[in-house]
Coordinates of C-alpha atoms in Angstrom, one line a residue:
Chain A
X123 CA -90.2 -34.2 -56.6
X124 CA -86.3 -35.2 -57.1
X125 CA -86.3 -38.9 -56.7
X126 CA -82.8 -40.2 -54.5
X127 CA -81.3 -43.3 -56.4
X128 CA -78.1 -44.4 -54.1
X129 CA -75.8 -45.6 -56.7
X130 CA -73.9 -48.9 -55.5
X131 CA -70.7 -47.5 -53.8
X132 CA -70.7 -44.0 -53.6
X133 CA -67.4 -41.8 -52.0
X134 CA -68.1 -42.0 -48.1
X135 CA -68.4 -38.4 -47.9
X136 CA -71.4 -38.3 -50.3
X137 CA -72.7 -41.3 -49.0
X138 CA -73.0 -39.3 -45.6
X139 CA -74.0 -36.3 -46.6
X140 CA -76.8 -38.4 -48.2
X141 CA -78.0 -40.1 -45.5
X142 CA -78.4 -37.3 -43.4
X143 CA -80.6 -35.2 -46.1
X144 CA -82.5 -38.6 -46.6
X145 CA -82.8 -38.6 -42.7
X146 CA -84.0 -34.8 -42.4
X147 CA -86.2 -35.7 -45.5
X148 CA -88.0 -38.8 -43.8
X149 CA -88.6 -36.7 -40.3
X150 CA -90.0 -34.4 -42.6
X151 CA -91.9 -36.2 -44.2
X152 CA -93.3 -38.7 -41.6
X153 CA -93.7 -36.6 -38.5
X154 CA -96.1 -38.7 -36.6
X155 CA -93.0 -41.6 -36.7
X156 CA -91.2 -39.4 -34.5
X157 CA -93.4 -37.8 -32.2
X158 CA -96.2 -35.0 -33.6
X159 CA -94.3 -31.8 -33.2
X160 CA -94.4 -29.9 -36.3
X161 CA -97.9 -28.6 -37.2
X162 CA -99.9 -29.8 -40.6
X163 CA -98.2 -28.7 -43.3
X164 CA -99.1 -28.9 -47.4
X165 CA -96.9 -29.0 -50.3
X166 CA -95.6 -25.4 -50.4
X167 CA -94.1 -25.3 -53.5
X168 CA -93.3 -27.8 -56.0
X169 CA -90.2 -27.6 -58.7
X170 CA -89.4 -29.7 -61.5
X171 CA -86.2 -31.8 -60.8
X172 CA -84.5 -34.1 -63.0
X173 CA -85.1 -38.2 -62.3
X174 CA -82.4 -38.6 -60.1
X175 CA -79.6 -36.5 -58.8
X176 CA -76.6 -36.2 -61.0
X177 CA -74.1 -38.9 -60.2
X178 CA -70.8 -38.5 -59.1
X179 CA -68.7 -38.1 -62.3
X180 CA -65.3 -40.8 -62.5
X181 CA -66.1 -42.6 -59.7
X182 CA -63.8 -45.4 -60.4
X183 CA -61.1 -43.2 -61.3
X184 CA -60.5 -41.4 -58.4
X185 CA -60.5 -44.4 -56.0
X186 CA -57.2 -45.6 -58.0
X187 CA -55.4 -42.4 -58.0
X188 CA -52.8 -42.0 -55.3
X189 CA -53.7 -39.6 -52.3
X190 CA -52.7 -36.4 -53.5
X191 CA -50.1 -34.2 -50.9
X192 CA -52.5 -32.5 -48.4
X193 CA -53.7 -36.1 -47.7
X194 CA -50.1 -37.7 -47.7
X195 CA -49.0 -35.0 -44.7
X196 CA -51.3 -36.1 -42.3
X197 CA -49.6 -39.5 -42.6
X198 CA -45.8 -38.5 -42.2
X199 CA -43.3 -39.4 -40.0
X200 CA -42.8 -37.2 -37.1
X201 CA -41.6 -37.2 -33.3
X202 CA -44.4 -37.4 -31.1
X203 CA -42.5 -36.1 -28.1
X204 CA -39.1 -34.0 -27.2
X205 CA -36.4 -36.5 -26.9
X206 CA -34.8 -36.1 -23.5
X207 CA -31.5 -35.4 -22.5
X208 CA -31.0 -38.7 -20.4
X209 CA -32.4 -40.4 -23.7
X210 CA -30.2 -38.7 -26.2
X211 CA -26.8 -39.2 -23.7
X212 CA -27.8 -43.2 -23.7
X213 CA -27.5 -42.7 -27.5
X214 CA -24.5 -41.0 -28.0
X215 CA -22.5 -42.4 -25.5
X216 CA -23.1 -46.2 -26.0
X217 CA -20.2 -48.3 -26.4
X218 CA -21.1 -48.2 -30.3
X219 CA -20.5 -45.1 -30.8
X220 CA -17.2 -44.6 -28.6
X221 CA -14.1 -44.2 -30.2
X222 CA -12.2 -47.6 -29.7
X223 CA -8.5 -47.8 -28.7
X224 CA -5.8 -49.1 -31.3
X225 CA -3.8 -52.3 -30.6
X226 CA -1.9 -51.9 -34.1
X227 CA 0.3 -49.0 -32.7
X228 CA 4.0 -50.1 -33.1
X229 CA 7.9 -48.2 -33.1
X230 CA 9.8 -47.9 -36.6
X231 CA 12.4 -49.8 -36.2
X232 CA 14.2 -47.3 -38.5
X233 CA 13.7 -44.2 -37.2
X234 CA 11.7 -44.5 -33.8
X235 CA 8.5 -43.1 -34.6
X236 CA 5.0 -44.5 -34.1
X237 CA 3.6 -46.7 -37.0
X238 CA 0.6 -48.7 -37.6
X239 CA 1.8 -52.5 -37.8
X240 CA 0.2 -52.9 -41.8
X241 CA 1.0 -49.1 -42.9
X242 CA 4.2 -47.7 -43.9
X243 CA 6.1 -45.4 -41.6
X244 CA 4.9 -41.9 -42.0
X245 CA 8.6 -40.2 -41.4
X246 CA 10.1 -42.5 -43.3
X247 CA 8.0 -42.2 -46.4
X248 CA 8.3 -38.5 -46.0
X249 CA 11.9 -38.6 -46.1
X250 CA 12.0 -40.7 -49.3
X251 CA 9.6 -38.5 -51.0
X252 CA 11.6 -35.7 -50.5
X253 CA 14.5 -37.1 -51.8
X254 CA 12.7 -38.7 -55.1
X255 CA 11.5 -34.9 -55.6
X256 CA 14.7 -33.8 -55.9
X257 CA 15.9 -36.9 -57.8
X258 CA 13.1 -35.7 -60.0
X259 CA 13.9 -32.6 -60.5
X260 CA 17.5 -33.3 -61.7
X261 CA 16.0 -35.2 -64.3
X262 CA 13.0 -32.8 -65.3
X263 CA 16.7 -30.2 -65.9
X264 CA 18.2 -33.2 -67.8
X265 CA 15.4 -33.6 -70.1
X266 CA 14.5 -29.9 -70.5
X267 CA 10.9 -30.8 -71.3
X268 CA 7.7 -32.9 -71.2
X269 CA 7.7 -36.2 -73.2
X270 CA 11.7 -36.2 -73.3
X271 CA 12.1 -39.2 -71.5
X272 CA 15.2 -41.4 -72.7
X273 CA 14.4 -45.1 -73.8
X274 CA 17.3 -46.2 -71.1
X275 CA 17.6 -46.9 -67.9
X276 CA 18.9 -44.3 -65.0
X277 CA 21.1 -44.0 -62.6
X278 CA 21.8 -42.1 -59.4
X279 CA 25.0 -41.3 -58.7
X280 CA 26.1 -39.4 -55.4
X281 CA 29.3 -37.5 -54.4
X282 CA 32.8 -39.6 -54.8
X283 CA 30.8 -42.2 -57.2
X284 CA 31.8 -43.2 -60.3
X285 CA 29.9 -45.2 -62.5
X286 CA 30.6 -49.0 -62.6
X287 CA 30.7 -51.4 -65.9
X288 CA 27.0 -51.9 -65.3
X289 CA 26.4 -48.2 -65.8
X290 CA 27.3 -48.3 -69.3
X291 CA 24.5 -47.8 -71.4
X292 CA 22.4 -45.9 -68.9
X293 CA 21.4 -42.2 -68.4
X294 CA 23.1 -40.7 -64.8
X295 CA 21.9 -38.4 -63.0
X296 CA 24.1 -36.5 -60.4
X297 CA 22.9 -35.7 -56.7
X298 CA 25.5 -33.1 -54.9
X299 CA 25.0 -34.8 -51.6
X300 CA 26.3 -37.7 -49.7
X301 CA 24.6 -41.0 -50.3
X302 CA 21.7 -41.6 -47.7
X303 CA 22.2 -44.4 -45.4
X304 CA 18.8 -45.9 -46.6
X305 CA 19.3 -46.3 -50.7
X306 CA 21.4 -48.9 -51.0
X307 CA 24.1 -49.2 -54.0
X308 CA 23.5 -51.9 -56.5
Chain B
X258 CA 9.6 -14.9 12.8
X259 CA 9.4 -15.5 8.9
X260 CA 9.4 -19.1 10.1
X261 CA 6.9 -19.2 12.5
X262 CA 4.5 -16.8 10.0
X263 CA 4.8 -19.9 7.4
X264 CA 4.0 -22.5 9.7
X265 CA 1.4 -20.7 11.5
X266 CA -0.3 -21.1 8.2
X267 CA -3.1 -23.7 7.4
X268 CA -2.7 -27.0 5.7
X269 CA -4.8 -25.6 2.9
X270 CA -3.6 -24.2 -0.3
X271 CA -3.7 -20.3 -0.9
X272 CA -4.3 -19.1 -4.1
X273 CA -1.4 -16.6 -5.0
X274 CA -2.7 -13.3 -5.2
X275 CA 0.3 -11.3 -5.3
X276 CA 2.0 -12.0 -8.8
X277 CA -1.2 -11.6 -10.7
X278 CA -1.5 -8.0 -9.8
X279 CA 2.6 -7.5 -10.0
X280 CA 3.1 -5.8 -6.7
X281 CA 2.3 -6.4 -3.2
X282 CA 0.4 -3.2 -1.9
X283 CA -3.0 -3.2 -3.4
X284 CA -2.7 1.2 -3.3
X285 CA 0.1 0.9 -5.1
X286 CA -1.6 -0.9 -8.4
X287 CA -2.3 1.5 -11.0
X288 CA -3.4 -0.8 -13.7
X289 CA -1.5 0.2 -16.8
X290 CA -0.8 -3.4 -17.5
X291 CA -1.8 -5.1 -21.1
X292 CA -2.7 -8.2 -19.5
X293 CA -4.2 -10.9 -21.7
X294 CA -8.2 -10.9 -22.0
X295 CA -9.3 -12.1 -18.9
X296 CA -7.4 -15.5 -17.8
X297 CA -10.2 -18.4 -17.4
X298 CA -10.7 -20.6 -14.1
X299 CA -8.9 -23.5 -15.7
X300 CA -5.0 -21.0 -16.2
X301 CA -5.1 -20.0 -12.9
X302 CA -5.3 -23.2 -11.5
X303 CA -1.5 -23.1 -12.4
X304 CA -1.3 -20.9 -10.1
X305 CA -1.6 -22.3 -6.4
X306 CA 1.0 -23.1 -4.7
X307 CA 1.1 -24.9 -1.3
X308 CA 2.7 -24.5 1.6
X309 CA 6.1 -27.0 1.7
X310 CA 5.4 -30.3 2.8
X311 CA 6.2 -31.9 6.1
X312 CA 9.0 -34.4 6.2
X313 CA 6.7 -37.2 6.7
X314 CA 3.8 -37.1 4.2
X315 CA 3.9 -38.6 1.2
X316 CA 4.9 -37.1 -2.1
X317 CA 2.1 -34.4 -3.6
X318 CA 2.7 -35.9 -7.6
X319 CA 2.9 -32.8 -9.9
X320 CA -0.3 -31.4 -11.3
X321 CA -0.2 -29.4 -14.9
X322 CA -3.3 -27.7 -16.1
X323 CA -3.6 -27.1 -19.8
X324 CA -6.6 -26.1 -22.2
X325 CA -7.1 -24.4 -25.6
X326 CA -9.9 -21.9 -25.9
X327 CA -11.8 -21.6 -29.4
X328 CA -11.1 -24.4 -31.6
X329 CA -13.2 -24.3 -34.3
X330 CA -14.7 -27.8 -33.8
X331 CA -18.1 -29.5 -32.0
X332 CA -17.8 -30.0 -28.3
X333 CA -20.0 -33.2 -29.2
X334 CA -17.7 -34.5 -31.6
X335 CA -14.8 -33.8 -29.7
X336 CA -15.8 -35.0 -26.6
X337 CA -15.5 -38.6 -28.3
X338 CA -11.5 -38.2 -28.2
X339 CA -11.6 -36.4 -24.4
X340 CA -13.0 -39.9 -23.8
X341 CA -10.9 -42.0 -25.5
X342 CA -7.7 -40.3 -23.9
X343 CA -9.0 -40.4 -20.4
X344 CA -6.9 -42.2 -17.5
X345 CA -4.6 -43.1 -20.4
X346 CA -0.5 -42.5 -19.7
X347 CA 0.8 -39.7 -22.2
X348 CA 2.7 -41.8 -24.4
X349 CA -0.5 -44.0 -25.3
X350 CA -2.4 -40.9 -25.4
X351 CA -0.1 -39.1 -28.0
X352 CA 0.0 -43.0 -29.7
X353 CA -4.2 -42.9 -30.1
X354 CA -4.5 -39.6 -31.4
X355 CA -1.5 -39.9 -34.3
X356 CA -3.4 -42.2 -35.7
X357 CA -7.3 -41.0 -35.3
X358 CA -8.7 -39.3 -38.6
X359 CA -10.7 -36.8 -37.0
X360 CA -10.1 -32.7 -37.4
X361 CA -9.7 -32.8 -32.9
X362 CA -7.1 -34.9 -32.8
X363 CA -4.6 -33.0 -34.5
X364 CA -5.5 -30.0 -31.5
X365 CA -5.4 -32.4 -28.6
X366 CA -2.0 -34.2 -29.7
X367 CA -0.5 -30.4 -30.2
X368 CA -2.4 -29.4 -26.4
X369 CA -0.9 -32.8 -24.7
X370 CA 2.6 -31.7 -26.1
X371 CA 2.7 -28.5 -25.3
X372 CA 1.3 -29.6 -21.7
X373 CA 4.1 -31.9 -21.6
X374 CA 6.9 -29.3 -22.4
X375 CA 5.5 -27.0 -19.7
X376 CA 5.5 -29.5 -17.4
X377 CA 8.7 -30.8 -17.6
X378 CA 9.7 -26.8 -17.9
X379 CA 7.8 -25.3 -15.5
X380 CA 6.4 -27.9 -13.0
X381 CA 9.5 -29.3 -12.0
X382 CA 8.4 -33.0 -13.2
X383 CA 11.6 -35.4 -13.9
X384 CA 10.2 -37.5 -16.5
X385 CA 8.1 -36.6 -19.5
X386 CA 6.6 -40.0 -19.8
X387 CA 5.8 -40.4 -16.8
X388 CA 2.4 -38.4 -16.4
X389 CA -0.8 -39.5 -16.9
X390 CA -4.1 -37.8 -17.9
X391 CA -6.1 -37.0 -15.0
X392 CA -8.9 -35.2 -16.9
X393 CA -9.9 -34.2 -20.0
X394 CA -12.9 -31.9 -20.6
X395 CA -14.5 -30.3 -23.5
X396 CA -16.3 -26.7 -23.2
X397 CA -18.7 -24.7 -25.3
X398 CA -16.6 -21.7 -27.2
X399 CA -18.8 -18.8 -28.5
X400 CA -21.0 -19.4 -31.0
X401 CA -21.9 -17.2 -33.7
X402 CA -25.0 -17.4 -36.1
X403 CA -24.7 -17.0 -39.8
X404 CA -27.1 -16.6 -42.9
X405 CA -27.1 -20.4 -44.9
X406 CA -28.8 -19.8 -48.2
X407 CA -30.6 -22.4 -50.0
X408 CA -33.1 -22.8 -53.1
X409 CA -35.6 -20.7 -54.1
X410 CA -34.8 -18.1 -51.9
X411 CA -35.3 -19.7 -48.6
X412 CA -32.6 -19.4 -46.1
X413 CA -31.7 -21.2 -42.5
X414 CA -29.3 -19.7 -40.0
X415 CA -26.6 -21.8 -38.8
X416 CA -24.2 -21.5 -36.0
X417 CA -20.5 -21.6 -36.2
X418 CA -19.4 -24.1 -33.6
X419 CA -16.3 -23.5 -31.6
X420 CA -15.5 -24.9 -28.3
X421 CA -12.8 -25.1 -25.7
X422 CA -10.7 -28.4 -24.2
X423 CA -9.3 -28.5 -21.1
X424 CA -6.6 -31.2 -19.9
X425 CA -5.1 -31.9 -16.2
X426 CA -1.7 -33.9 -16.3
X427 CA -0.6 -35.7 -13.1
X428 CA 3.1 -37.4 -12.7
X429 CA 3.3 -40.8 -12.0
X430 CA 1.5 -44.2 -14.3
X431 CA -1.6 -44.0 -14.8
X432 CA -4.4 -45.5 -11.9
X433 CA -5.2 -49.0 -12.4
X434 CA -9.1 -49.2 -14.3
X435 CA -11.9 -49.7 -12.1
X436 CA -13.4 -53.4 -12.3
X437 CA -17.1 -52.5 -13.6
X438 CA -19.7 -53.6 -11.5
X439 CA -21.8 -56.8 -11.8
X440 CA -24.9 -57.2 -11.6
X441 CA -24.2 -59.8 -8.5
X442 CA -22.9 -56.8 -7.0
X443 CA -25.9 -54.3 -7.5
X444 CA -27.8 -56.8 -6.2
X445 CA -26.0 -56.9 -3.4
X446 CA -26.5 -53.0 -2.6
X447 CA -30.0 -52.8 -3.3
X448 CA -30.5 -55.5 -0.4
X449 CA -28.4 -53.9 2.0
X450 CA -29.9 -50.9 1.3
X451 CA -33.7 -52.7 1.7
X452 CA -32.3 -53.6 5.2
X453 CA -30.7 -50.2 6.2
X454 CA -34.0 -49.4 6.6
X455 CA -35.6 -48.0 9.7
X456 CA -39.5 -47.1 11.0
X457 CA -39.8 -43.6 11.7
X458 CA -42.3 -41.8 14.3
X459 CA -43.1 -44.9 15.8
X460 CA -42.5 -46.8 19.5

């Protein structure tokens, strides 16, 4: 008859399944312990079993190996009930998450539009982009190419201007338009 | 007579029936018009006109209803903005949104102008800068759902978001804010309403 040797720390669900075939074994085994209800029974059949039952193989293996993914799912993060609307509004509407008015809002002094006090004024940037494009462009014509750029310095001349003493040695470009009030003459 | 028809009128408002239709005997309306697709609540509000006022009564400050239907944009996200501009004056309004990053406030500084130029065009109000935003609402627009593929040829469907925003301009400054409430205050209420209290069916 198989011989049950409980190894020292078996996995639980072994250990269970165990104890209840050890259980079913003893109230088979002793019925008058538990009240005489099965009749008199004799060894109906006997089979050569090995010493003890195999034991589990890499015991202390598994119990270091991370739980695999069907375990990990039962664990994860999920809502446990439908967040409601009165719950959801509190969040979205908290004073956090409100836009909050500027105080930095200020008039160009230049040309009356709406600036931020530490940012350059929008219109008046535009404008002087504009020009330099065009300023740009003359001298792009000048140079006919890429990596043409003169060693000297340039100059911007605009209609009725004639180029000073200072202007010697230096490239000028011509602009076919009256000076603008904002780039001031050297 | 023509007096006494007018004045035998209510003090209420009446909805102007005639020019939508374009003539005054309903047999007469054979509808061969190409109107517009069907003008929402919020246009015809425009619409009413009430009766001249009396000499006494106080000034009726000009009212301007404006919106913009299908912007492609969240109603969530741009409610933020409808927020921010509420009970502000025009000017302040138009100041906020210039300088606001998000994708709405580009549409609500272009609905707030074009508000004002009808206004002042239309409405017969004096001053540009002096209205002030009454209300400002955000609607759903129609929403349409579209295939979004991802990996390993699994796929989601996604909704295009679009949504309407509606704006009410009033002449005059703006109201002063309401002082919030204290807790002193609610206090206050809850025991006057613990002592408004009455027994019922009883001597």
């Amino acid at each position: 008859m198989a011989v049950v040797v409980l190894r020292s720390a078996p996995l639980p669900r072994l250990r269970a399944l165990l104890q209840r075939c050890w259980g079913r074994l003893q109230r088979g085994l002793l019925p008058a312990v538990c009240g005489a209800q099965s009749p008199p029974w004799g060894p109906a059949l006997a089979v050569q079993a090995p010493a003890c039952l195999p034991e589990p193989a890499e015991d202390t293996g598994e119990s270091n190996e991370v739980p695999s993914l069907f375990d990990s799912i039962l664990w994860m993060a999920a809502p446990k009930k439908r967040r409601t609307i009165e719950v959801n509004r509190c969040r979205r509407r908290n004073p956090h998450k409100l836009i909050k008015v500027k105080r930095n809002i200020d008039v160009c002094p230049e040309c009356g539009n709406l600036k931020q006090k530490h940012v350059l004024c929008g219109y008046c940037y535009a404008k002087v982009k504009a020009e330099t494009q065009l300023i740009r462009k003359e001298m792009g014509k000048m140079e006919g190419g890429p990596f043409n750029a003169p060693t000297i310095e340039t100059v911007v001349l605009y209609d009725g201007e004639k180029p000073t003493e200072k202007d010697e040695g230096k490239r000028i470009i011509e602009r076919a338009r009256k000076r603008p009030p904002w780039f001031i003459q050297n | 007579a023509g007096g006494a028809w007018v004045r035998g009128l209510l003090g209420w408002a009446r909805p102007e029936r005639w020019l939508a239709s374009g003539s005054v005997f309903p047999l007469a309306c054979i509808h061969t018009s190409t109107s517009l697709q069907k003008l929402g609540k919020w246009e015809k509000k425009n619409r009413i006109v009430y009766p001249p006022q009396l000499p006494g009564e106080p000034r009726r400050p000009a009212e301007i209803y404006h919106c913009r239907r299908e912007i492609k944009y969240s109603k969530d996200k741009m409610w933020y903005l409808a927020k921010l501009i509420k009970g502000m004056s025009i000017d302040q309004a138009l100041a906020q949104l210039e300088f606001n990053d998000k994708k709405g406030a580009k549409v609500i500084k272009e609905v707030l102008l074009e508000a004002q130029e009808m206004a002042v065009r239309n409405h017969n109000v004096e001053f540009k800068s002096n209205l002030h935003i009454a209300e400002s609402l955000t609607g759903r627009g129609r929403y349409v759902k579209r295939i979004r593929y991802h990996g390993k040829g699994m796929f989601g469907i996604m909704k295009i978001v679009r949504c309407h925003y509606f704006v009410k301009l009033v002449e005059g400054p703006p109201p002063p804010p309401e002082p919030r409430k204290t807790g002193f205050d609610q206090a206050k209420e809850y025991v006057q309403q613990l002592r408004n209290r009455t027994l019922v069916h009883t001597l």
